Amino acid sequence: MFKLSCSTAQISLHVLLFFVGINCNTTDQQQEDRWTENSLFERVFQPENDTSDEGIYEPSDSTLLGDGKNPEELAFDDNGQVSKDGISGGTFVTIRTVPYLAQLIEDGNQVCGGSIISEKWILTAAHCLEDAGELEIRTGSSLRNKGGKLYPVAEYIVHENYTKVTFDNDIALIKVNKSIEFNELQQVIRISYREPKTCDKLQLSGFGKEGQDLPAPNRLKSAQVPVIDHTECKEAYKQLFLFEDYIGKVTDNMFCAGTEGDDTCQGDSGGPAVVNDKLVGVVSWGIDCGESGTPGVYTKVRNYRKWIADNSDVEIKY
């Protein structure tokens, strides 16, 4: 069980996509099969009669939203209108607040998130690309599966040491076939040179579900969760699974975020985890939503700076 003592931590609940539900009464092989099946990502389809995005103004130029307020201060309410009021379970925001966020589209449906790290390269999770179909990248949109710009995928590179059972080295690069046009809705995020520290406020963003039996919102959401102590996170999962080199092992290529007892869900798989406007993590894995002692686990981007530079045209200063 982990403990959190961040006196200033502000937790937003019920946010974004959860990944895995594991029944600890199953056999090891059944558990492995279920983990492999359920942990990749969850395809979420928009109902044909869903009109929850009606009334949303999706800007295509540099004009501000609403009455000219700073776009970072604005969010949408349940009626799709611009509002400053936060919503329980995170806040509806515009893409202007997180212009580095990309959507990974497979066979026409959003399946994962990603981060824009250069004109042609997106950083995401390796498990998002297992058995991948026809892929595109959507950028610059506050909506799921519509708006913004679409870029066909030219190639993708999965880390050569990615292990799909343990999720170690869960990182991948996607190259689009033409340069992304940068503006206030589509921007690069810089890769952090430092590791996230305990109690850092981790910003998550994406289009994931608010709960297992709830539909995913069609609008972009954002939330903050605190980074937790690495040793305590490792111990929490070790106690849960009671084996060392199997699922549930938190390696030195990972870090954890969340809070004990609160019903938090992780960001869209492959999506950005950001501290102080710099990319520190990629959303990787977790056990259900709201399970006490099982925080979300993220790939530690700092450990892969050289790998990213060696496999792309991204310039990283050391």
CSV table of C-alpha atoms in Angstrom, one decimal:
chain,number,residue,atom,x,y,z
A,1,MET,CA,0.0,0.0,0.0
A,2,PHE,CA,1.5,3.4,-0.9
A,3,LYS,CA,1.1,6.6,1.0
A,4,LEU,CA,1.0,10.1,-0.3
A,5,SER,CA,1.9,13.1,1.7
A,6,CYS,CA,1.8,15.9,-0.8
A,7,SER,CA,0.3,18.7,1.1
A,8,THR,CA,-0.5,20.8,-2.0
A,9,ALA,CA,-1.6,18.0,-4.3
A,10,GLN,CA,-4.9,18.7,-6.0
A,11,ILE,CA,-6.4,15.4,-7.3
A,12,SER,CA,-8.9,15.3,-10.2
A,13,LEU,CA,-10.8,12.0,-10.3
A,14,HIS,CA,-12.4,9.6,-12.7
A,15,VAL,CA,-10.3,10.9,-15.6
A,16,LEU,CA,-9.5,9.3,-18.9
A,17,LEU,CA,-9.0,5.7,-20.1
A,18,PHE,CA,-8.5,2.8,-17.8
A,19,PHE,CA,-6.8,-0.3,-19.0
A,20,VAL,CA,-7.0,-3.6,-17.2
A,21,GLY,CA,-9.2,-5.6,-14.9
A,22,ILE,CA,-7.5,-8.6,-13.4
A,23,ASN,CA,-9.1,-11.4,-11.3
A,24,CYS,CA,-6.4,-12.5,-8.9
A,25,ASN,CA,-8.2,-15.9,-8.5
A,26,THR,CA,-7.3,-17.0,-12.0
A,27,THR,CA,-4.3,-19.1,-12.9
A,28,ASP,CA,-1.0,-17.5,-14.0
A,29,GLN,CA,-1.6,-18.5,-17.6
A,30,GLN,CA,-5.2,-17.2,-17.6
A,31,GLN,CA,-4.0,-14.0,-16.0
A,32,GLU,CA,-1.3,-13.6,-18.6
A,33,ASP,CA,-3.7,-14.2,-21.4
A,34,ARG,CA,-6.2,-11.7,-20.0
A,35,TRP,CA,-3.5,-9.1,-19.4
A,36,THR,CA,-2.2,-9.4,-22.9
A,37,GLU,CA,-5.7,-9.1,-24.3
A,38,ASN,CA,-7.1,-6.3,-22.3
A,39,SER,CA,-4.0,-4.1,-21.7
A,40,LEU,CA,-3.4,-2.9,-25.2
A,41,PHE,CA,-6.1,-0.3,-25.6
A,42,GLU,CA,-9.8,-0.1,-25.8
A,43,ARG,CA,-11.5,0.9,-29.0
A,44,VAL,CA,-14.3,3.3,-28.2
A,45,PHE,CA,-17.0,4.0,-30.8
A,46,GLN,CA,-19.2,7.1,-30.8
A,47,PRO,CA,-22.9,6.3,-30.8
A,48,GLU,CA,-24.7,7.3,-34.0
A,49,ASN,CA,-27.2,9.4,-32.1
A,50,ASP,CA,-24.6,11.1,-29.8
A,51,THR,CA,-24.8,14.9,-30.0
A,52,SER,CA,-22.7,15.7,-27.1
A,53,ASP,CA,-20.3,17.8,-29.2
A,54,GLU,CA,-23.0,20.0,-30.6
A,55,GLY,CA,-22.4,23.7,-30.0
A,56,ILE,CA,-18.6,23.3,-29.6
A,57,TYR,CA,-16.7,26.0,-31.4
A,58,GLU,CA,-13.5,24.4,-32.8
A,59,PRO,CA,-11.3,27.2,-34.0
A,60,SER,CA,-9.3,26.8,-37.2
A,61,ASP,CA,-7.2,30.0,-36.7
A,62,SER,CA,-5.5,32.0,-34.0
A,63,THR,CA,-8.7,33.7,-32.6
A,64,LEU,CA,-9.4,33.3,-28.9
A,65,LEU,CA,-12.4,31.4,-27.7
A,66,GLY,CA,-15.4,32.9,-25.9
A,67,ASP,CA,-15.1,36.5,-24.9
A,68,GLY,CA,-11.4,36.8,-25.6
A,69,LYS,CA,-10.2,35.2,-22.4
A,70,ASN,CA,-7.0,33.3,-22.4
A,71,PRO,CA,-7.8,29.8,-23.9
A,72,GLU,CA,-5.9,28.1,-21.1
A,73,GLU,CA,-8.6,29.4,-18.6
A,74,LEU,CA,-11.5,28.0,-20.6
A,75,ALA,CA,-13.3,24.7,-20.5
A,76,PHE,CA,-16.5,23.3,-21.9
A,77,ASP,CA,-19.5,22.5,-19.7
A,78,ASP,CA,-21.9,19.6,-20.2
A,79,ASN,CA,-23.8,21.5,-22.9
A,80,GLY,CA,-20.7,22.1,-24.9
A,81,GLN,CA,-20.5,25.8,-24.0
A,82,VAL,CA,-17.4,27.6,-22.9
A,83,SER,CA,-17.1,27.8,-19.2
A,84,LYS,CA,-14.5,28.3,-16.5
A,85,ASP,CA,-16.1,25.8,-14.2
A,86,GLY,CA,-14.3,22.6,-13.7
A,87,ILE,CA,-16.1,19.2,-13.9
A,88,SER,CA,-15.9,16.5,-11.3
A,89,GLY,CA,-13.5,13.9,-12.8
A,90,GLY,CA,-11.3,16.4,-14.6
A,91,THR,CA,-12.0,19.3,-16.8
A,92,PHE,CA,-13.2,19.6,-20.3
A,93,VAL,CA,-10.6,21.7,-22.1
A,94,THR,CA,-9.7,22.9,-25.6
A,95,ILE,CA,-6.8,21.5,-27.6
A,96,ARG,CA,-5.1,25.0,-27.0
A,97,THR,CA,-4.3,23.9,-23.5
A,98,VAL,CA,-2.5,20.8,-24.7
A,99,PRO,CA,-1.6,21.4,-28.4
A,100,TYR,CA,1.0,18.7,-28.3
A,101,LEU,CA,-1.6,16.0,-27.9
A,102,ALA,CA,-2.2,13.7,-30.9
A,103,GLN,CA,-4.8,11.0,-31.5
A,104,LEU,CA,-3.8,7.6,-32.9
A,105,ILE,CA,-6.5,6.6,-35.3
A,106,GLU,CA,-6.7,2.9,-36.3
A,107,ASP,CA,-9.2,1.9,-39.1
A,108,GLY,CA,-11.1,5.2,-38.5
A,109,ASN,CA,-11.3,5.1,-34.7
A,110,GLN,CA,-9.3,6.7,-32.0
A,111,VAL,CA,-7.5,4.1,-30.0
A,112,CYS,CA,-4.6,5.8,-28.3
A,113,GLY,CA,-2.9,9.1,-27.5
A,114,GLY,CA,0.5,10.4,-28.4
A,115,SER,CA,2.7,13.4,-28.2
A,116,ILE,CA,4.0,15.7,-31.0
A,117,ILE,CA,7.8,15.8,-30.6
A,118,SER,CA,8.8,17.2,-34.0
A,119,GLU,CA,7.3,18.1,-37.4
A,120,LYS,CA,7.0,14.5,-38.4
A,121,TRP,CA,7.3,12.4,-35.2
A,122,ILE,CA,4.8,11.3,-32.6
A,123,LEU,CA,5.8,9.6,-29.3
A,124,THR,CA,3.4,6.9,-28.0
A,125,ALA,CA,3.3,3.5,-26.2
A,126,ALA,CA,4.6,0.4,-27.9
A,127,HIS,CA,1.6,-1.6,-26.9
A,128,CYS,CA,-0.6,0.7,-28.9
A,129,LEU,CA,1.0,-0.6,-32.1
A,130,GLU,CA,0.6,-4.4,-31.5
A,131,ASP,CA,-1.3,-5.9,-34.4
A,132,ALA,CA,-1.9,-2.4,-35.8
A,133,GLY,CA,-4.2,-1.9,-38.7
A,134,GLU,CA,-4.4,1.2,-41.0
A,135,LEU,CA,-3.1,4.1,-39.0
A,136,GLU,CA,-3.5,7.9,-39.1
A,137,ILE,CA,-2.6,10.7,-36.7
A,138,ARG,CA,-5.1,13.4,-35.8
A,139,THR,CA,-3.8,16.7,-34.4
A,140,GLY,CA,-5.3,20.0,-33.4
A,141,SER,CA,-8.7,18.8,-32.3
A,142,SER,CA,-10.7,19.1,-29.1
A,143,LEU,CA,-13.0,16.3,-30.3
A,144,ARG,CA,-12.7,12.6,-30.6
A,145,ASN,CA,-12.6,11.3,-34.2
A,146,LYS,CA,-13.3,14.6,-35.9
A,147,GLY,CA,-11.8,18.1,-36.5
A,148,GLY,CA,-8.2,19.1,-36.7
A,149,LYS,CA,-5.8,17.6,-39.2
A,150,LEU,CA,-5.3,14.0,-40.3
A,151,TYR,CA,-1.8,12.7,-41.2
A,152,PRO,CA,-1.3,9.2,-42.7
A,153,VAL,CA,1.4,7.2,-40.9
A,154,ALA,CA,4.5,6.6,-43.0
A,155,GLU,CA,6.2,4.2,-40.5
A,156,TYR,CA,6.5,3.4,-36.9
A,157,ILE,CA,9.3,2.1,-34.7
A,158,VAL,CA,8.6,0.0,-31.6
A,159,HIS,CA,11.4,-0.2,-29.0
A,160,GLU,CA,13.5,-3.3,-29.7
A,161,ASN,CA,13.4,-4.4,-26.0
A,162,TYR,CA,9.7,-3.9,-25.5
A,163,THR,CA,8.2,-6.7,-23.4
A,164,LYS,CA,4.4,-7.0,-23.8
A,165,VAL,CA,3.9,-9.0,-20.7
A,166,THR,CA,5.7,-6.7,-18.3
A,167,PHE,CA,5.3,-3.5,-20.4
A,168,ASP,CA,9.0,-2.7,-19.9
A,169,ASN,CA,10.3,-0.3,-22.6
A,170,ASP,CA,6.7,0.5,-23.5
A,171,ILE,CA,7.6,3.3,-26.0
A,172,ALA,CA,7.4,3.8,-29.7
A,173,LEU,CA,7.8,6.4,-32.5
A,174,ILE,CA,5.4,7.1,-35.3
A,175,LYS,CA,6.4,9.1,-38.4
A,176,VAL,CA,3.7,10.9,-40.4
A,177,ASN,CA,4.1,11.2,-44.2
A,178,LYS,CA,4.2,15.0,-44.2
A,179,SER,CA,5.2,17.8,-41.9
A,180,ILE,CA,2.7,18.9,-39.2
A,181,GLU,CA,1.6,22.5,-39.7
A,182,PHE,CA,2.4,24.2,-36.4
A,183,ASN,CA,0.0,26.8,-35.0
A,184,GLU,CA,-1.8,27.5,-31.7
A,185,LEU,CA,-3.6,24.1,-32.0
A,186,GLN,CA,-0.7,21.9,-33.0
A,187,GLN,CA,2.7,22.3,-31.3
A,188,VAL,CA,5.7,20.4,-30.2
A,189,ILE,CA,6.3,19.5,-26.6
A,190,ARG,CA,9.9,19.4,-25.3
A,191,ILE,CA,11.2,16.2,-23.7
A,192,SER,CA,12.3,16.7,-20.2
A,193,TYR,CA,15.9,16.0,-19.2
A,194,ARG,CA,15.0,15.2,-15.6
A,195,GLU,CA,13.0,12.4,-13.9
A,196,PRO,CA,9.7,13.3,-12.3
A,197,LYS,CA,9.9,13.7,-8.6
A,198,THR,CA,7.6,12.6,-5.8
A,199,CYS,CA,4.7,15.0,-5.5
A,200,ASP,CA,5.3,16.6,-8.9
A,201,LYS,CA,1.9,17.5,-10.4
A,202,LEU,CA,1.5,15.3,-13.5
A,203,GLN,CA,-0.8,16.7,-16.2
A,204,LEU,CA,-2.8,14.1,-18.2
A,205,SER,CA,-5.0,14.7,-21.2
A,206,GLY,CA,-7.0,12.6,-23.5
A,207,PHE,CA,-10.4,11.2,-24.5
A,208,GLY,CA,-10.6,8.2,-22.3
A,209,LYS,CA,-13.5,6.8,-20.3
A,210,GLU,CA,-14.6,8.0,-16.9
A,211,GLY,CA,-15.4,4.5,-15.7
A,212,GLN,CA,-15.7,0.9,-17.0
A,213,ASP,CA,-19.4,1.1,-17.8
A,214,LEU,CA,-19.5,4.7,-19.0
A,215,PRO,CA,-19.0,5.9,-22.6
A,216,ALA,CA,-15.9,7.9,-23.4
A,217,PRO,CA,-16.5,11.7,-23.8
A,218,ASN,CA,-16.3,13.1,-27.2
A,219,ARG,CA,-14.5,16.1,-25.9
A,220,LEU,CA,-11.0,16.5,-24.6
A,221,LYS,CA,-10.4,16.3,-20.9
A,222,SER,CA,-7.4,17.1,-18.7
A,223,ALA,CA,-6.5,16.4,-15.0
A,224,GLN,CA,-3.6,16.5,-12.6
A,225,VAL,CA,-2.4,13.7,-10.4
A,226,PRO,CA,0.6,13.6,-8.1
A,227,VAL,CA,3.7,11.5,-8.8
A,228,ILE,CA,4.3,9.0,-6.0
A,229,ASP,CA,7.4,7.5,-4.5
A,230,HIS,CA,8.9,4.9,-6.8
A,231,THR,CA,9.9,2.5,-4.1
A,232,GLU,CA,6.4,2.6,-2.5
A,233,CYS,CA,4.8,2.0,-5.9
A,234,LYS,CA,7.1,-1.0,-6.7
A,235,GLU,CA,6.2,-2.5,-3.3
A,236,ALA,CA,2.4,-1.9,-3.8
A,237,TYR,CA,2.5,-3.9,-7.1
A,238,LYS,CA,4.9,-6.5,-5.7
A,239,GLN,CA,2.5,-7.2,-2.8
A,240,LEU,CA,-0.4,-7.4,-5.3
A,241,PHE,CA,1.1,-9.9,-7.6
A,242,LEU,CA,3.7,-11.7,-5.4
A,243,PHE,CA,6.1,-12.5,-8.2
A,244,GLU,CA,9.1,-10.6,-9.4
A,245,ASP,CA,9.4,-10.9,-13.2
A,246,TYR,CA,5.8,-11.0,-14.3
A,247,ILE,CA,3.0,-8.5,-14.8
A,248,GLY,CA,2.9,-5.9,-12.1
A,249,LYS,CA,6.6,-5.3,-11.9
A,250,VAL,CA,7.5,-1.6,-11.8
A,251,THR,CA,10.9,-1.3,-13.4
A,252,ASP,CA,13.4,1.6,-13.3
A,253,ASN,CA,12.0,2.5,-16.8
A,254,MET,CA,8.7,3.4,-15.2
A,255,PHE,CA,7.2,5.8,-12.7
A,256,CYS,CA,3.9,6.0,-10.9
A,257,ALA,CA,1.2,8.6,-10.2
A,258,GLY,CA,-2.1,8.6,-8.4
A,259,THR,CA,-3.4,8.7,-4.8
A,260,GLU,CA,-4.4,6.1,-2.3
A,261,GLY,CA,-8.1,5.3,-2.2
A,262,ASP,CA,-9.3,7.7,-4.9
A,263,ASP,CA,-11.1,6.5,-8.0
A,264,THR,CA,-8.6,7.8,-10.6
A,265,CYS,CA,-8.2,6.5,-14.1
A,266,GLN,CA,-5.1,6.9,-16.3
A,267,GLY,CA,-4.9,8.9,-19.5
A,268,ASP,CA,-5.4,7.5,-22.9
A,269,SER,CA,-2.9,4.8,-23.5
A,270,GLY,CA,0.2,6.2,-25.2
A,271,GLY,CA,-0.8,9.7,-24.2
A,272,PRO,CA,1.4,12.5,-22.7
A,273,ALA,CA,2.3,12.8,-19.0
A,274,VAL,CA,3.6,16.3,-18.5
A,275,VAL,CA,5.3,18.2,-15.6
A,276,ASN,CA,6.0,22.0,-16.0
A,277,ASP,CA,5.2,21.9,-19.7
A,278,LYS,CA,7.7,19.2,-20.5
A,279,LEU,CA,7.1,15.6,-21.4
A,280,VAL,CA,8.2,13.2,-18.7
A,281,GLY,CA,6.1,10.1,-19.4
A,282,VAL,CA,4.0,8.0,-21.7
A,283,VAL,CA,0.8,6.5,-20.3
A,284,SER,CA,1.6,2.8,-20.1
A,285,TRP,CA,-0.5,0.5,-17.8
A,286,GLY,CA,-2.5,0.2,-14.6
A,287,ILE,CA,-4.9,-2.0,-12.8
A,288,ASP,CA,-8.6,-0.9,-13.0
A,289,CYS,CA,-9.8,2.4,-11.8
A,290,GLY,CA,-10.1,3.3,-8.2
A,291,GLU,CA,-8.2,0.3,-6.8
A,292,SER,CA,-6.5,1.3,-3.5
A,293,GLY,CA,-2.8,0.8,-3.7
A,294,THR,CA,-2.6,0.4,-7.5
A,295,PRO,CA,-1.5,3.7,-9.1
A,296,GLY,CA,-1.1,4.4,-12.8
A,297,VAL,CA,2.3,3.5,-14.3
A,298,TYR,CA,4.1,5.5,-17.0
A,299,THR,CA,7.1,5.0,-19.2
A,300,LYS,CA,9.9,7.3,-18.0
A,301,VAL,CA,10.8,9.2,-21.1
A,302,ARG,CA,14.1,10.5,-19.8
A,303,ASN,CA,15.5,7.0,-20.1
A,304,TYR,CA,14.8,7.0,-23.8
A,305,ARG,CA,16.2,10.4,-24.9
A,306,LYS,CA,19.1,8.8,-26.8
A,307,TRP,CA,16.9,6.1,-28.3
A,308,ILE,CA,14.5,8.8,-29.6
A,309,ALA,CA,17.3,10.8,-31.1
A,310,ASP,CA,18.9,7.8,-32.7
A,311,ASN,CA,15.7,6.7,-34.3
A,312,SER,CA,14.2,10.0,-35.5
A,313,ASP,CA,15.2,13.5,-36.6
A,314,VAL,CA,14.3,14.9,-33.1
A,315,GLU,CA,17.1,17.0,-31.7
A,316,ILE,CA,17.6,16.4,-28.0
A,317,LYS,CA,20.1,18.5,-26.0
A,318,TYR,CA,21.9,16.7,-23.3
